[in-house]
Coordinates of C-alpha atoms and ligand atoms in Angstrom, one line a residue:
X129 CA 2.2 12.4 11.6
X130 CA 0.3 14.5 14.4
X131 CA 1.5 18.3 14.4
X132 CA 2.5 19.7 17.5
X133 CA 3.4 23.4 18.5
X134 CA 4.2 24.9 21.7
X135 CA 4.8 28.5 22.7
X136 CA 6.1 30.2 25.9
X137 CA 6.8 33.8 25.8
X138 CA 5.6 37.3 26.3
X139 CA 3.4 37.2 22.7
X140 CA -0.2 36.1 22.6
X141 CA 0.3 32.4 22.1
X142 CA -2.7 31.7 20.0
X143 CA -1.8 33.6 16.5
X144 CA 1.8 31.7 16.6
X145 CA 0.4 28.3 17.8
X146 CA -2.4 28.7 14.9
X147 CA 0.1 29.7 12.3
X148 CA 2.5 26.4 13.4
X149 CA -0.5 24.3 13.2
X150 CA -1.5 25.5 9.5
X151 CA 2.2 24.8 8.4
X152 CA 2.1 21.4 10.0
X153 CA -1.4 20.4 8.6
X154 CA 0.6 17.8 6.3
X155 CA 1.4 15.8 9.1
X156 CA -2.4 15.1 9.9
X157 CA -5.8 17.1 9.6
X158 CA -8.6 15.1 10.8
X159 CA -8.8 17.1 13.9
X160 CA -7.0 20.1 15.8
X161 CA -6.7 21.7 19.2
X162 CA -5.1 24.6 21.1
X163 CA -4.9 25.1 24.9
X164 CA -3.6 28.2 26.2
X165 CA -3.0 29.2 30.0
X166 CA -4.8 32.5 31.4
X167 CA -5.5 33.5 34.7
X168 CA -4.2 30.3 36.5
X169 CA -6.4 27.9 33.9
X170 CA -6.5 26.3 30.4
X171 CA -8.5 28.0 27.7
X172 CA -9.2 25.1 25.1
X173 CA -10.7 25.0 21.8
X174 CA -10.8 21.6 20.0
X175 CA -12.7 20.6 16.6
X176 CA -13.0 17.5 14.4
X177 CA -11.9 18.5 11.0
X178 CA -9.2 20.8 9.7
X179 CA -7.4 23.6 11.1
X180 CA -9.6 25.9 9.6
X181 CA -12.7 24.4 11.5
X182 CA -10.9 25.1 14.8
X183 CA -10.0 28.7 13.5
X184 CA -13.9 29.0 13.1
X185 CA -14.3 27.3 17.0
X186 CA -12.1 30.3 18.8
X187 CA -13.4 32.9 20.4
X188 CA -14.1 36.3 18.6
X189 CA -11.6 37.8 20.9
X190 CA -9.0 35.0 20.8
X191 CA -7.1 33.7 23.8
X192 CA -4.9 36.1 25.5
X193 CA -2.5 33.9 27.3
X194 CA 1.5 34.1 26.2
X195 CA 1.8 30.2 26.9
X196 CA 0.1 27.3 25.0
X197 CA 0.0 24.2 23.3
X198 CA -1.6 23.1 20.1
X199 CA -1.9 19.8 17.8
X200 CA -3.5 18.8 14.5
X201 CA -4.3 15.2 14.5
X202 CA -3.8 11.7 12.5
X203 CA -6.0 9.3 14.1
X204 CA -4.8 6.1 15.7
X205 CA -6.6 5.3 19.0
X206 CA -10.5 6.8 19.0
X207 CA -12.3 8.2 16.0
X208 CA -11.4 11.8 14.8
X209 CA -14.3 13.6 17.0
X210 CA -14.0 16.9 19.0
X211 CA -13.5 14.9 22.3
X212 CA -10.7 12.7 20.9
X213 CA -9.0 16.0 19.8
X214 CA -5.9 17.1 21.3
X215 CA -5.0 18.9 24.1
X216 CA -6.1 16.1 26.4
X217 CA -6.7 17.3 30.3
X218 CA -6.9 15.9 33.6
X219 CA -10.0 16.1 35.6
X220 CA -9.5 19.7 37.0
X221 CA -8.4 21.1 33.5
X222 CA -5.3 22.4 34.8
X223 CA -2.5 19.8 32.8
X224 CA -2.9 19.8 29.2
X225 CA -1.1 17.3 26.7
X226 CA -0.4 16.8 23.1
X227 CA 0.8 13.7 21.8
X228 CA 2.3 12.0 18.7
X229 CA 2.7 8.3 18.6
X230 CA 1.1 5.5 20.7
X231 CA 1.1 4.7 24.4
X232 CA 1.4 0.9 24.5
X233 CA 0.2 0.1 27.9
X234 CA -2.6 3.0 27.8
X235 CA -5.0 0.4 28.7
X236 CA -3.4 -0.7 32.0
X237 CA -2.7 2.6 33.1
X238 CA -6.3 3.5 32.5
X239 CA -7.7 0.9 34.3
X240 CA -5.4 1.5 37.3
X241 CA -6.8 5.4 36.7
X242 CA -10.3 4.1 36.5
X243 CA -10.3 2.0 39.9
X244 CA -8.9 5.4 41.8
X245 CA -11.8 7.1 40.6
X246 CA -10.8 9.1 37.1
X247 CA -13.2 9.2 34.5
X248 CA -12.3 9.9 31.1
X249 CA -13.4 12.3 28.4
X250 CA -12.0 10.7 25.3
X251 CA -11.1 7.0 24.0
X252 CA -7.6 8.5 23.3
X253 CA -4.5 6.8 25.1
X254 CA -2.9 10.3 25.6
X255 CA -5.5 11.0 28.0
X256 CA -3.9 8.9 30.6
X257 CA -0.8 10.8 30.4
X258 CA -2.7 14.3 31.7
X259 CA -4.4 12.5 34.4
X260 CA -1.1 10.9 35.7
X261 CA 1.0 14.1 35.3
X262 CA -1.6 16.0 37.3
X263 CA -1.4 13.4 40.2
X264 CA 2.4 13.6 40.7
X265 CA 3.8 15.3 43.6
X266 CA 6.9 16.9 42.1
X267 CA 7.4 20.4 42.7
X268 CA 8.3 21.2 38.8
X269 CA 6.5 19.9 35.9
X270 CA 9.4 18.5 34.0
X271 CA 10.1 16.5 37.1
X272 CA 6.3 15.1 37.1
X273 CA 6.6 14.4 33.4
X274 CA 9.8 12.4 34.2
X275 CA 8.2 10.4 36.9
X276 CA 5.1 9.5 34.5
X277 CA 7.3 8.6 31.5
X278 CA 9.1 6.3 33.4
X279 CA 6.0 4.1 33.7
X280 CA 4.9 4.7 30.2
X281 CA 5.9 2.2 27.3
X282 CA 5.3 3.6 23.4
X283 CA 6.3 6.2 21.1
X284 CA 5.8 9.8 21.5
X285 CA 6.5 13.4 21.0
X286 CA 5.0 15.3 23.4
X287 CA 4.4 18.7 24.7
X288 CA 2.6 19.5 28.2
X289 CA 1.6 22.4 29.9
X290 CA 0.4 23.3 33.4
X291 CA -1.7 26.6 33.9
X292 CA -0.5 26.5 37.7
X293 CA 3.1 26.7 36.5
X294 CA 3.2 28.6 33.5
X295 CA 6.5 29.5 33.1
X296 CA 7.6 26.5 31.3
X297 CA 6.7 24.0 28.9
X298 CA 8.0 20.4 28.6
X299 CA 8.5 18.6 25.6
X300 CA 9.5 14.9 25.5
X301 CA 10.7 12.3 22.7
X302 CA 10.8 8.9 22.3
X303 CA 10.2 7.9 18.6
X304 CA 8.3 10.9 17.5
X305 CA 10.3 13.9 16.2
X306 CA 10.4 16.9 18.4
X307 CA 12.4 20.1 18.5
X308 CA 12.5 23.0 20.8
X309 CA 13.4 26.4 19.5
X310 CA 14.8 29.9 21.0
X311 CA 13.7 33.3 20.0
X312 CA 13.9 36.8 21.4
X313 CA 12.7 36.0 25.1
X314 CA 10.7 33.2 23.7
X315 CA 10.6 29.6 23.7
X316 CA 9.1 27.0 21.2
X317 CA 8.2 23.5 20.8
X318 CA 7.2 21.6 17.4
X319 CA 7.3 18.4 15.8
X320 CA 8.8 20.1 12.5
X321 CA 11.2 23.2 12.5
X322 CA 9.0 24.3 9.8
X323 CA 6.4 25.5 12.2
X324 CA 8.8 27.8 13.7
X325 CA 10.3 29.5 10.7
X326 CA 10.3 33.2 10.8
X327 CA 9.9 32.9 14.9
X328 CA 12.8 30.8 16.5
X329 CA 16.3 31.8 16.0
X330 CA 17.7 28.4 16.7
X331 CA 16.5 24.9 17.3
X332 CA 17.8 21.7 18.8
X333 CA 16.5 18.3 18.0
X334 CA 15.6 16.2 20.8
X335 CA 16.9 12.6 20.7
X336 CA 14.7 9.5 22.1
X337 CA 14.7 9.4 25.8
X338 CA 15.2 13.3 26.3
X339 CA 12.7 15.6 27.8
X340 CA 13.4 19.4 27.9
X341 CA 12.0 22.1 30.1
X342 CA 11.2 25.0 27.8
X343 CA 11.0 28.4 29.1
X344 CA 11.1 32.1 27.5
X345 CA 14.6 32.6 28.5
X346 CA 15.8 29.1 27.1
X347 CA 15.5 25.5 27.6
X348 CA 17.0 22.5 29.5
X349 CA 17.3 19.1 28.2
X350 CA 17.3 16.0 30.8
X351 CA 17.5 12.1 29.9
X352 CA 14.8 10.0 31.5
X353 CA 17.1 9.1 34.0
X354 CA 17.3 13.0 35.2
X355 CA 20.6 13.6 34.0
X356 CA 21.0 17.3 32.2
X357 CA 22.2 17.0 28.6
X358 CA 24.1 19.6 26.4
X359 CA 22.3 19.9 23.2
X360 CA 23.9 21.9 20.0
X361 CA 22.1 24.7 18.9
X362 CA 21.7 24.8 14.8
X363 CA 20.4 28.0 13.4
X364 CA 17.2 28.1 11.9
X365 CA 17.4 29.3 8.3
X366 CA 15.0 28.7 5.5
X367 CA 12.2 31.0 3.9
X368 CA 8.9 30.9 5.7
X369 CA 7.6 32.3 2.4
X370 CA 8.4 28.9 0.8
X371 CA 5.9 27.2 3.0
X372 CA 3.2 29.4 1.5
X373 CA 1.4 28.5 -1.5
X374 CA 1.4 32.0 -3.0
X375 CA -0.6 32.0 -6.3
X376 CA -1.1 28.3 -6.5
X377 CA -4.4 26.6 -6.0
X378 CA -2.5 23.5 -4.5
X379 CA 1.2 23.1 -3.0
X380 CA 1.3 19.8 -5.3
X381 CA 1.1 22.1 -8.4
X382 CA 3.7 24.4 -6.9
X383 CA 6.0 21.8 -6.1
X384 CA 5.6 20.2 -9.5
X385 CA 6.6 23.8 -10.9
X386 CA 9.5 23.8 -8.5
X387 CA 11.3 20.8 -9.9
X388 CA 13.7 22.3 -12.4
X389 CA 14.8 24.5 -9.3
X390 CA 14.8 21.6 -7.0
X391 CA 17.1 19.4 -9.3
X392 CA 19.4 22.1 -9.9
X393 CA 19.8 22.4 -6.2
X394 CA 20.4 18.6 -6.0
X395 CA 23.0 18.7 -8.8
X396 CA 24.7 22.0 -7.5
X397 CA 28.4 21.5 -6.7
X398 CA 28.2 17.7 -7.2
X399 CA 30.3 17.1 -10.3
X400 CA 33.8 16.5 -10.8
X401 CA 33.9 17.3 -14.6
X402 CA 37.8 16.5 -15.1
X403 CA 37.1 13.3 -14.2
X404 CA 33.4 13.1 -15.7
X405 CA 32.0 11.9 -12.6
X406 CA 30.0 13.1 -9.7
X407 CA 31.3 14.1 -6.6
X408 CA 29.2 13.4 -3.2
X409 CA 31.1 14.4 -0.2
X410 CA 28.6 13.6 2.4
X411 CA 28.8 9.8 1.5
X412 CA 32.3 9.9 3.0
X413 CA 33.4 6.9 1.2
X414 CA 36.8 6.5 -0.4
X415 CA 37.0 4.9 -3.8
X416 CA 38.4 1.7 -2.2
X417 CA 35.5 1.1 0.0
X418 CA 33.3 1.7 -3.2
X419 CA 35.2 -0.9 -5.1
X420 CA 34.3 -3.5 -2.3
X421 CA 30.5 -2.9 -2.3
X422 CA 29.4 -6.3 -4.2
X423 CA 25.2 -5.6 -3.5
X424 CA 23.3 -2.2 -2.8
X425 CA 19.8 -2.4 -1.0
X426 CA 17.6 0.7 -1.0
X427 CA 15.0 1.2 1.8
X428 CA 12.2 3.4 1.7
X429 CA 8.3 3.5 1.9
X430 CA 5.9 5.0 -0.6
X431 CA 7.4 7.3 -3.2
X432 CA 10.7 7.2 -1.5
X433 CA 10.7 3.2 -2.3
X434 CA 9.9 3.9 -5.9
X435 CA 12.6 6.5 -6.1
X436 CA 14.4 3.8 -4.9
X437 CA 13.7 1.4 -7.6
X438 CA 14.9 3.9 -10.1
X439 CA 18.0 4.3 -8.3
X440 CA 18.5 0.2 -8.2
X441 CA 18.2 0.4 -12.2
X442 CA 20.6 3.3 -12.5
X443 CA 23.1 1.8 -9.9
X444 CA 22.8 -1.7 -11.9
X445 CA 23.2 -0.2 -15.3
X446 CA 25.9 2.7 -14.5
X447 CA 27.9 0.6 -11.8
X448 CA 27.1 -2.9 -12.6
X449 CA 26.4 -3.5 -9.1
X450 CA 23.4 -5.9 -8.3
X451 CA 20.9 -3.3 -6.6
X452 CA 17.1 -3.8 -5.4
X453 CA 14.8 -1.8 -3.7
X454 CA 12.2 -2.9 -1.2
X455 CA 9.8 -1.1 1.0
X456 CA 11.5 -0.3 4.5
X457 CA 8.2 -1.2 6.0
X458 CA 8.3 -4.9 4.6
X459 CA 12.1 -5.3 5.3
X460 CA 12.4 -4.9 9.1
X461 CA 9.6 -7.4 9.6
X462 CA 11.4 -10.2 8.0
X463 CA 14.8 -10.7 10.3
X464 CA 16.7 -9.5 7.2
X465 CA 20.4 -11.0 6.1
X466 CA 22.6 -8.3 6.6
X467 CA 25.6 -8.8 4.5
X468 CA 29.2 -6.5 5.1
X469 CA 29.8 -5.8 1.5
X470 CA 26.2 -4.6 0.9
X471 CA 25.8 -0.8 0.9
X472 CA 22.2 0.0 2.3
X473 CA 20.6 3.5 1.2
X474 CA 17.7 4.7 3.1
X475 CA 15.6 7.1 1.3
X476 CA 13.3 9.6 3.1
X477 CA 12.1 12.7 2.2
X478 CA 10.8 13.9 5.6
X479 CA 13.5 11.9 7.5
X480 CA 11.1 10.8 9.9
X481 CA 9.4 8.0 8.7
X482 CA 9.4 5.2 11.4
X483 CA 9.2 2.4 9.5
X484 CA 12.5 3.5 7.6
X485 CA 14.1 4.3 10.9
X486 CA 13.2 1.2 12.2
X487 CA 14.7 -0.7 8.9
X488 CA 18.2 1.3 9.4
X489 CA 18.0 0.9 13.0
X490 CA 18.0 -2.9 12.3
X491 CA 20.7 -2.9 9.6
X492 CA 23.0 -0.8 11.9
X493 CA 22.4 -3.2 14.9
X494 CA 23.7 -6.0 12.5
X495 CA 26.7 -4.4 11.5
X496 CA 25.5 -3.0 8.1
X497 CA 26.6 0.2 6.5
X498 CA 23.9 2.7 5.5
X499 CA 23.7 5.9 3.7
X500 CA 20.8 8.3 3.7
X501 CA 19.3 10.3 0.7
X502 CA 17.2 12.5 2.5
X503 CA 15.6 16.1 1.9
X504 CA 14.9 17.4 5.4
X505 CA 18.3 18.6 7.1
X506 CA 19.1 17.3 10.7
X507 CA 16.0 14.9 10.6
X508 CA 16.1 11.7 12.7
X509 CA 16.9 9.8 9.8
X510 CA 19.6 11.9 8.4
X511 CA 21.3 11.9 11.9
X512 CA 20.8 8.0 12.3
X513 CA 22.5 7.5 9.1
X514 CA 25.4 9.7 9.8
X515 CA 26.4 10.1 6.2
X516 CA 24.6 10.6 2.8
X517 CA 23.0 12.8 0.6
X518 CA 20.9 15.8 1.2
X519 CA 18.4 16.4 -1.7
X520 CA 18.4 20.2 -1.0
X521 CA 14.9 20.3 -2.5
X522 CA 13.2 22.7 -0.4
X523 CA 10.1 22.0 1.6
X524 CA 7.7 19.6 0.3
X525 CA 4.2 20.6 1.7
X526 CA 1.6 18.6 -0.2
X527 CA 1.2 15.0 1.1
X528 CA 2.2 13.7 -2.0
X529 CA 5.8 13.5 -3.4
X530 CA 6.5 15.1 -6.4
X531 CA 9.6 17.2 -6.3
X532 CA 11.6 15.2 -3.7
X533 CA 10.6 12.2 -6.1
X534 CA 12.6 13.8 -9.0
X535 CA 15.3 14.8 -6.6
X536 CA 15.9 11.8 -5.0
X537 CA 16.0 9.9 -8.7
X538 CA 18.7 12.6 -9.5
X539 CA 20.9 11.9 -6.5
X540 CA 20.9 8.4 -7.3
X541 CA 21.7 9.3 -10.8
X542 CA 24.8 11.2 -9.0
X543 CA 25.6 8.1 -6.6
X544 CA 25.3 5.5 -9.5
X545 CA 27.7 7.6 -11.8
X546 CA 30.2 8.1 -8.8
X547 CA 30.1 4.3 -8.1
X548 CA 30.4 3.6 -12.2
X549 CA 33.1 5.5 -12.6
X550 CA 35.1 3.8 -9.7
X551 CA 34.4 0.8 -11.7
X552 CA 33.8 0.1 -15.5
X553 CA 32.2 3.4 -16.5
X554 CA 34.2 5.1 -19.1
X555 CA 35.2 8.5 -19.2
X556 CA 33.0 8.8 -22.4
X557 CA 30.2 7.5 -21.0
X558 CA 30.6 9.4 -17.6
X559 CA 30.8 12.7 -19.8
X560 CA 27.4 11.9 -21.3
X561 CA 26.0 11.5 -18.3
X562 CA 26.9 14.7 -16.9
X563 CA 25.8 16.2 -19.9
X564 CA 22.2 14.5 -19.8
X565 CA 22.0 15.4 -15.9
X566 CA 22.8 19.1 -16.8
X567 CA 20.1 19.1 -19.4
X568 CA 17.5 17.7 -17.1
X569 CA 16.1 21.1 -15.3
X570 CA 15.2 22.6 -18.7
X571 CA 13.7 19.7 -20.2
X572 CA 12.0 19.3 -16.7
X573 CA 10.8 23.0 -17.1
X574 CA 9.9 22.2 -20.7
X575 CA 7.3 19.4 -20.0
X576 CA 5.6 21.5 -17.4
X577 CA 5.1 24.3 -19.6
X578 CA 3.1 22.0 -22.2
X579 CA 0.9 21.1 -19.4
X580 CA -2.3 22.0 -21.6
X581 CA -1.3 19.1 -24.0
X582 CA -1.9 16.5 -21.3
X583 CA -6.0 17.4 -21.1
X584 CA -6.8 14.5 -23.5
X585 CA -5.0 12.1 -21.3
X586 CA -6.4 13.3 -18.1
X587 CA -10.1 13.4 -19.4
X588 CA -10.0 9.8 -20.5
X589 CA -8.5 8.9 -17.0
X590 CA -11.2 11.0 -15.1
X591 CA -14.0 9.0 -16.9
X592 CA -13.1 5.4 -16.1
X593 CA -13.1 3.6 -12.6
X594 CA -10.0 1.4 -13.3
X595 CA -6.8 2.0 -15.1
X596 CA -3.6 0.2 -15.7
X597 CA 0.2 1.9 -15.8
X598 CA 2.6 -0.5 -17.9
X599 CA 6.1 0.2 -18.1
X600 CA 9.0 -2.1 -18.8
X601 CA 12.5 -2.4 -16.9
X602 CA 13.7 1.0 -16.0
X603 CA 10.3 2.6 -16.7
X604 CA 8.4 -0.1 -14.3
X605 CA 9.2 2.1 -11.2
X606 CA 7.6 5.2 -13.1
X607 CA 4.3 3.1 -13.9
X608 CA 4.2 2.2 -10.1
X609 CA 4.9 5.7 -9.1
X610 CA 2.3 6.9 -11.7
X611 CA -0.4 4.6 -10.6
X612 CA 0.4 5.9 -6.8
X613 CA 0.1 9.2 -7.5
X614 CA -3.3 8.9 -9.5
X615 CA -4.5 6.7 -6.5
X616 CA -3.6 9.2 -3.9
X617 CA -5.3 12.3 -5.2
X618 CA -7.9 11.2 -7.4
X619 CA -8.8 8.2 -5.5
X620 CA -9.3 6.3 -8.8
X621 CA -8.1 2.7 -9.1
X622 CA -5.1 2.5 -10.7
X623 CA -2.6 -0.6 -10.9
X624 CA 0.8 -0.7 -12.2
X625 CA 2.2 -3.6 -13.8
X626 CA 5.5 -4.7 -15.7
X627 CA 4.6 -4.7 -19.3
X628 CA 6.3 -7.9 -19.6
X629 CA 3.7 -9.6 -17.1
X630 CA 0.6 -8.2 -18.7
X631 CA 0.0 -11.5 -20.9
X632 CA 0.8 -13.4 -17.5
X633 CA -2.8 -12.3 -15.8
X634 CA -4.0 -8.8 -16.1
X635 CA -4.5 -9.0 -19.7
X636 CA -7.9 -10.7 -18.3
X637 CA -9.2 -7.2 -17.5
X638 CA -8.2 -5.1 -20.4
X639 CA -11.6 -3.9 -21.8
X640 CA -12.8 -0.5 -23.7
X641 CA -13.8 0.5 -20.1
X642 CA -10.3 0.2 -19.0
X643 CA -7.8 2.8 -20.3
X644 CA -3.8 1.7 -19.9
X645 CA -1.1 4.3 -19.7
X646 CA 2.0 2.9 -21.4
X647 CA 5.1 4.3 -21.1
X648 CA 6.9 4.4 -24.3
X649 CA 10.4 5.6 -24.1
X650 CA 12.7 5.5 -27.2
X651 CA 14.8 2.9 -26.1
X652 CA 16.2 -0.5 -27.2
X653 CA 13.1 -2.2 -25.6
X654 CA 10.7 0.0 -27.6
X655 CA 9.8 -3.1 -30.1
X656 CA 8.7 -4.9 -27.0
X657 CA 6.7 -1.8 -25.8
X658 CA 4.9 -1.7 -29.0
X659 CA 3.8 -5.3 -28.9
X660 CA 2.3 -4.7 -25.4
X661 CA 0.4 -1.8 -27.1
X662 CA -0.9 -4.1 -29.7
X663 CA -2.0 -6.8 -27.4
X664 CA -4.0 -4.3 -25.3
X665 CA -5.6 -3.0 -28.6
X666 CA -6.6 -6.2 -29.6
X667 CA -8.7 -6.6 -26.5
X668 CA -10.6 -3.4 -27.2
X669 CA -8.0 -1.5 -24.6
X670 CA -7.6 2.4 -25.0
X671 CA -3.7 3.3 -24.6
X672 CA -2.7 6.4 -23.6
X673 CA 1.2 6.6 -24.4
X674 CA 3.7 9.0 -22.5
X675 CA 6.7 8.7 -24.8
X676 CA 9.6 10.4 -26.8
X677 CA 9.7 11.9 -30.1
X678 CA 9.7 9.7 -33.3
X679 CA 8.2 6.5 -31.7
X680 CA 5.2 5.2 -33.9
X681 CA 2.1 5.8 -32.1
X682 CA -0.2 3.5 -34.2
X683 CA -3.5 2.6 -32.4
X684 CA -2.7 5.0 -29.4
X685 CA -5.6 7.3 -28.3
X686 CA -3.8 9.9 -27.1
X687 CA 0.2 10.7 -26.5
X688 CA 2.2 13.0 -24.6
X689 CA 6.2 13.0 -25.8
X690 CA 9.1 14.3 -23.5
X691 CA 12.1 15.3 -25.1
X692 CA 14.8 13.0 -26.0
X693 CA 17.5 12.3 -23.6
X694 CA 20.1 10.0 -22.4
X695 CA 18.5 6.6 -22.2
X696 CA 19.3 6.0 -18.5
X697 CA 17.8 9.4 -17.6
X698 CA 14.4 8.7 -19.4
X699 CA 12.6 7.7 -16.3
X700 CA 13.0 10.8 -14.6
X701 CA 11.3 12.9 -17.6
X702 CA 8.6 10.2 -18.1
X703 CA 7.5 11.0 -14.4
X704 CA 6.6 14.5 -15.0
X705 CA 3.5 14.0 -17.2
X706 CA 2.2 11.5 -14.8
X707 CA 2.4 13.9 -12.0
X708 CA 0.6 16.3 -14.0
X709 CA -1.9 13.9 -15.0
X710 CA -2.7 12.9 -11.6
X711 CA -3.0 16.6 -10.6
X712 CA -5.2 17.4 -13.3
X713 CA -7.8 14.4 -12.9
X714 CA -8.0 15.2 -8.8
X715 CA -9.0 18.6 -10.0
X716 CA -11.2 17.9 -12.4
X717 CA -12.9 15.6 -9.9
X718 CA -13.0 18.0 -7.2
X719 CA -10.5 16.3 -4.8
X720 CA -8.8 17.9 -1.8
X721 CA -5.3 17.4 -3.7
X722 CA -2.9 18.7 -0.6
X723 CA -4.7 16.6 1.9
X724 CA -5.9 13.4 0.3
X725 CA -8.3 11.3 2.7
X726 CA -7.0 9.1 5.2
X727 CA -3.1 10.0 4.2
X728 CA -0.3 12.2 6.0
X729 CA 3.0 12.8 5.3
X730 CA 5.9 12.0 7.6
X731 CA 4.6 8.7 8.9
X732 CA 6.0 8.7 12.4
X733 CA 4.0 5.4 13.6
X734 CA 4.3 1.9 12.9
Ligands
LIG14 C1 3.9 8.5 3.3 C2 3.5 9.5 2.3 C3 4.1 9.1 1.0 C4 5.6 9.2 1.1 C5 5.9 7.9 2.2 C6 7.4 7.9 2.7 O1 3.3 7.2 3.2 O2 2.0 9.8 2.2 O3 3.9 10.3 -0.1 O4 6.3 8.8 -0.1 O5 5.1 8.5 3.4 O6 7.7 9.6 3.1 P1 9.4 9.7 3.5 O7 9.1 11.3 4.2 O8 10.1 8.8 4.5 O9 9.8 10.1 2.1

């Protein structure tokens, strides 16, 4: 979280920095700011609110300097305000710093600076860095930053500018993602390569404990100890247009529509049809190693964890290996038992979620083996895992996850199929699943095309203060994800329960004012699910069903049927209407759909 951009070159920095900020706004949007070096000083603008508020605060003529840094913030220390917005400057206004992360010893450093007569303009932890850097005697900015970081504890992604030495910016990383980029006589810094698309030709990811001097003619990377390191450059490919909304009102709706194509890309080249199985080359696992797996443990946060819950069901059903998903944020704090015959699978869209990264590091530290299921190529989690499955779902910009949830479930179906076919899953069952997966993209497109049929369900939810989402067994993770989606974008209270647990407590809250969204796939648990519908109806609770053709819908107030499919894959289809419902409800309530209050994508802090 927090977006960072830096530019040094020959063009005016401001338009490039502002474009970068708009692309990074998903990382935080409570305040934003920019500092450009011109005429030996820093010209600065900062504003509470979104990047468009900062836009409005810029001088009409704009800043003309060709070196600058900018930031969009998700507050940790100090409430969102003009003063707490980054960049933060030293007392003379020469050094500017933008920061993503937390400086843990900021209080002690602040006390020391205060004793030396420094007064602070903000409540942030970041400001101490600007004062400390300005007080260093080293001849170059990179040396001064290195000296300061030696006494800093905490997590950071940083960009630093010095108006008196505008030939180079400095970037540093310890726990917060930072890439440096190279263009035609231009140098760049960003917390996410998306900010640089269309401008930088190639990029390098800094590793923890590295800092870089970024100049118009290239960059040099050092460790915090001062040793120069050689970084591999990768070409920055990708379509800058994919980062635009186009004709859509919201990225969330655009990304819902992109799901058929995203799933096709997740599947592309990953079937071995001759053996009715999947072939995931990136997991780098021979059949023998797969046979030795006794347990699968899936780790992720938010929607990534919910997709992991879907994955656990698939692996258990198809491969008959005990599998379980758990929030990575909880796992890492409970001194987990790591077993040598357990396969750990880390799931992350951004590949930068701090809690997930820390969980992986804990598993690795104890000798466990981890695979990654990641969307962002070259991201920290992908690199930390070393092997795994890329989703190839394309950039996801809306804070809430839609297409990457579906692509992650698809990747798990492939993994489960491959593990299953090494074990007891028959060729006939394998062929049935391959055909089922092949059909998914068109089926998803068909559901999205019928969006209008969901209006009655959405209207019923929009008028309620609370809602239940119920699903049994493999549908339960979809109930959890559906409730999360509604909460995130509409701010309505939605709670998910396993349908079988209803009578063990939550039934007490069922009333005519509390609608229940019931997942009713046409599977062998249908009779049980219909009993749950009857239990809710008997207490006067309205039932909205997401179901499949041919299911009896007695007593159901409104329903939507997804196509018939292979039973194991039904969760992937049942989820699509729930995304659309969340979107419709939020739109009806006039919510800020792409940037819901208090949330951010890519949560790089604890
Ligand atoms: C944040 C987002 C969620 C997301 C989760 C995990 O909490 O708001 O939408 O599911 O992070 O993100 P990741 O990038 O690791 O999948």
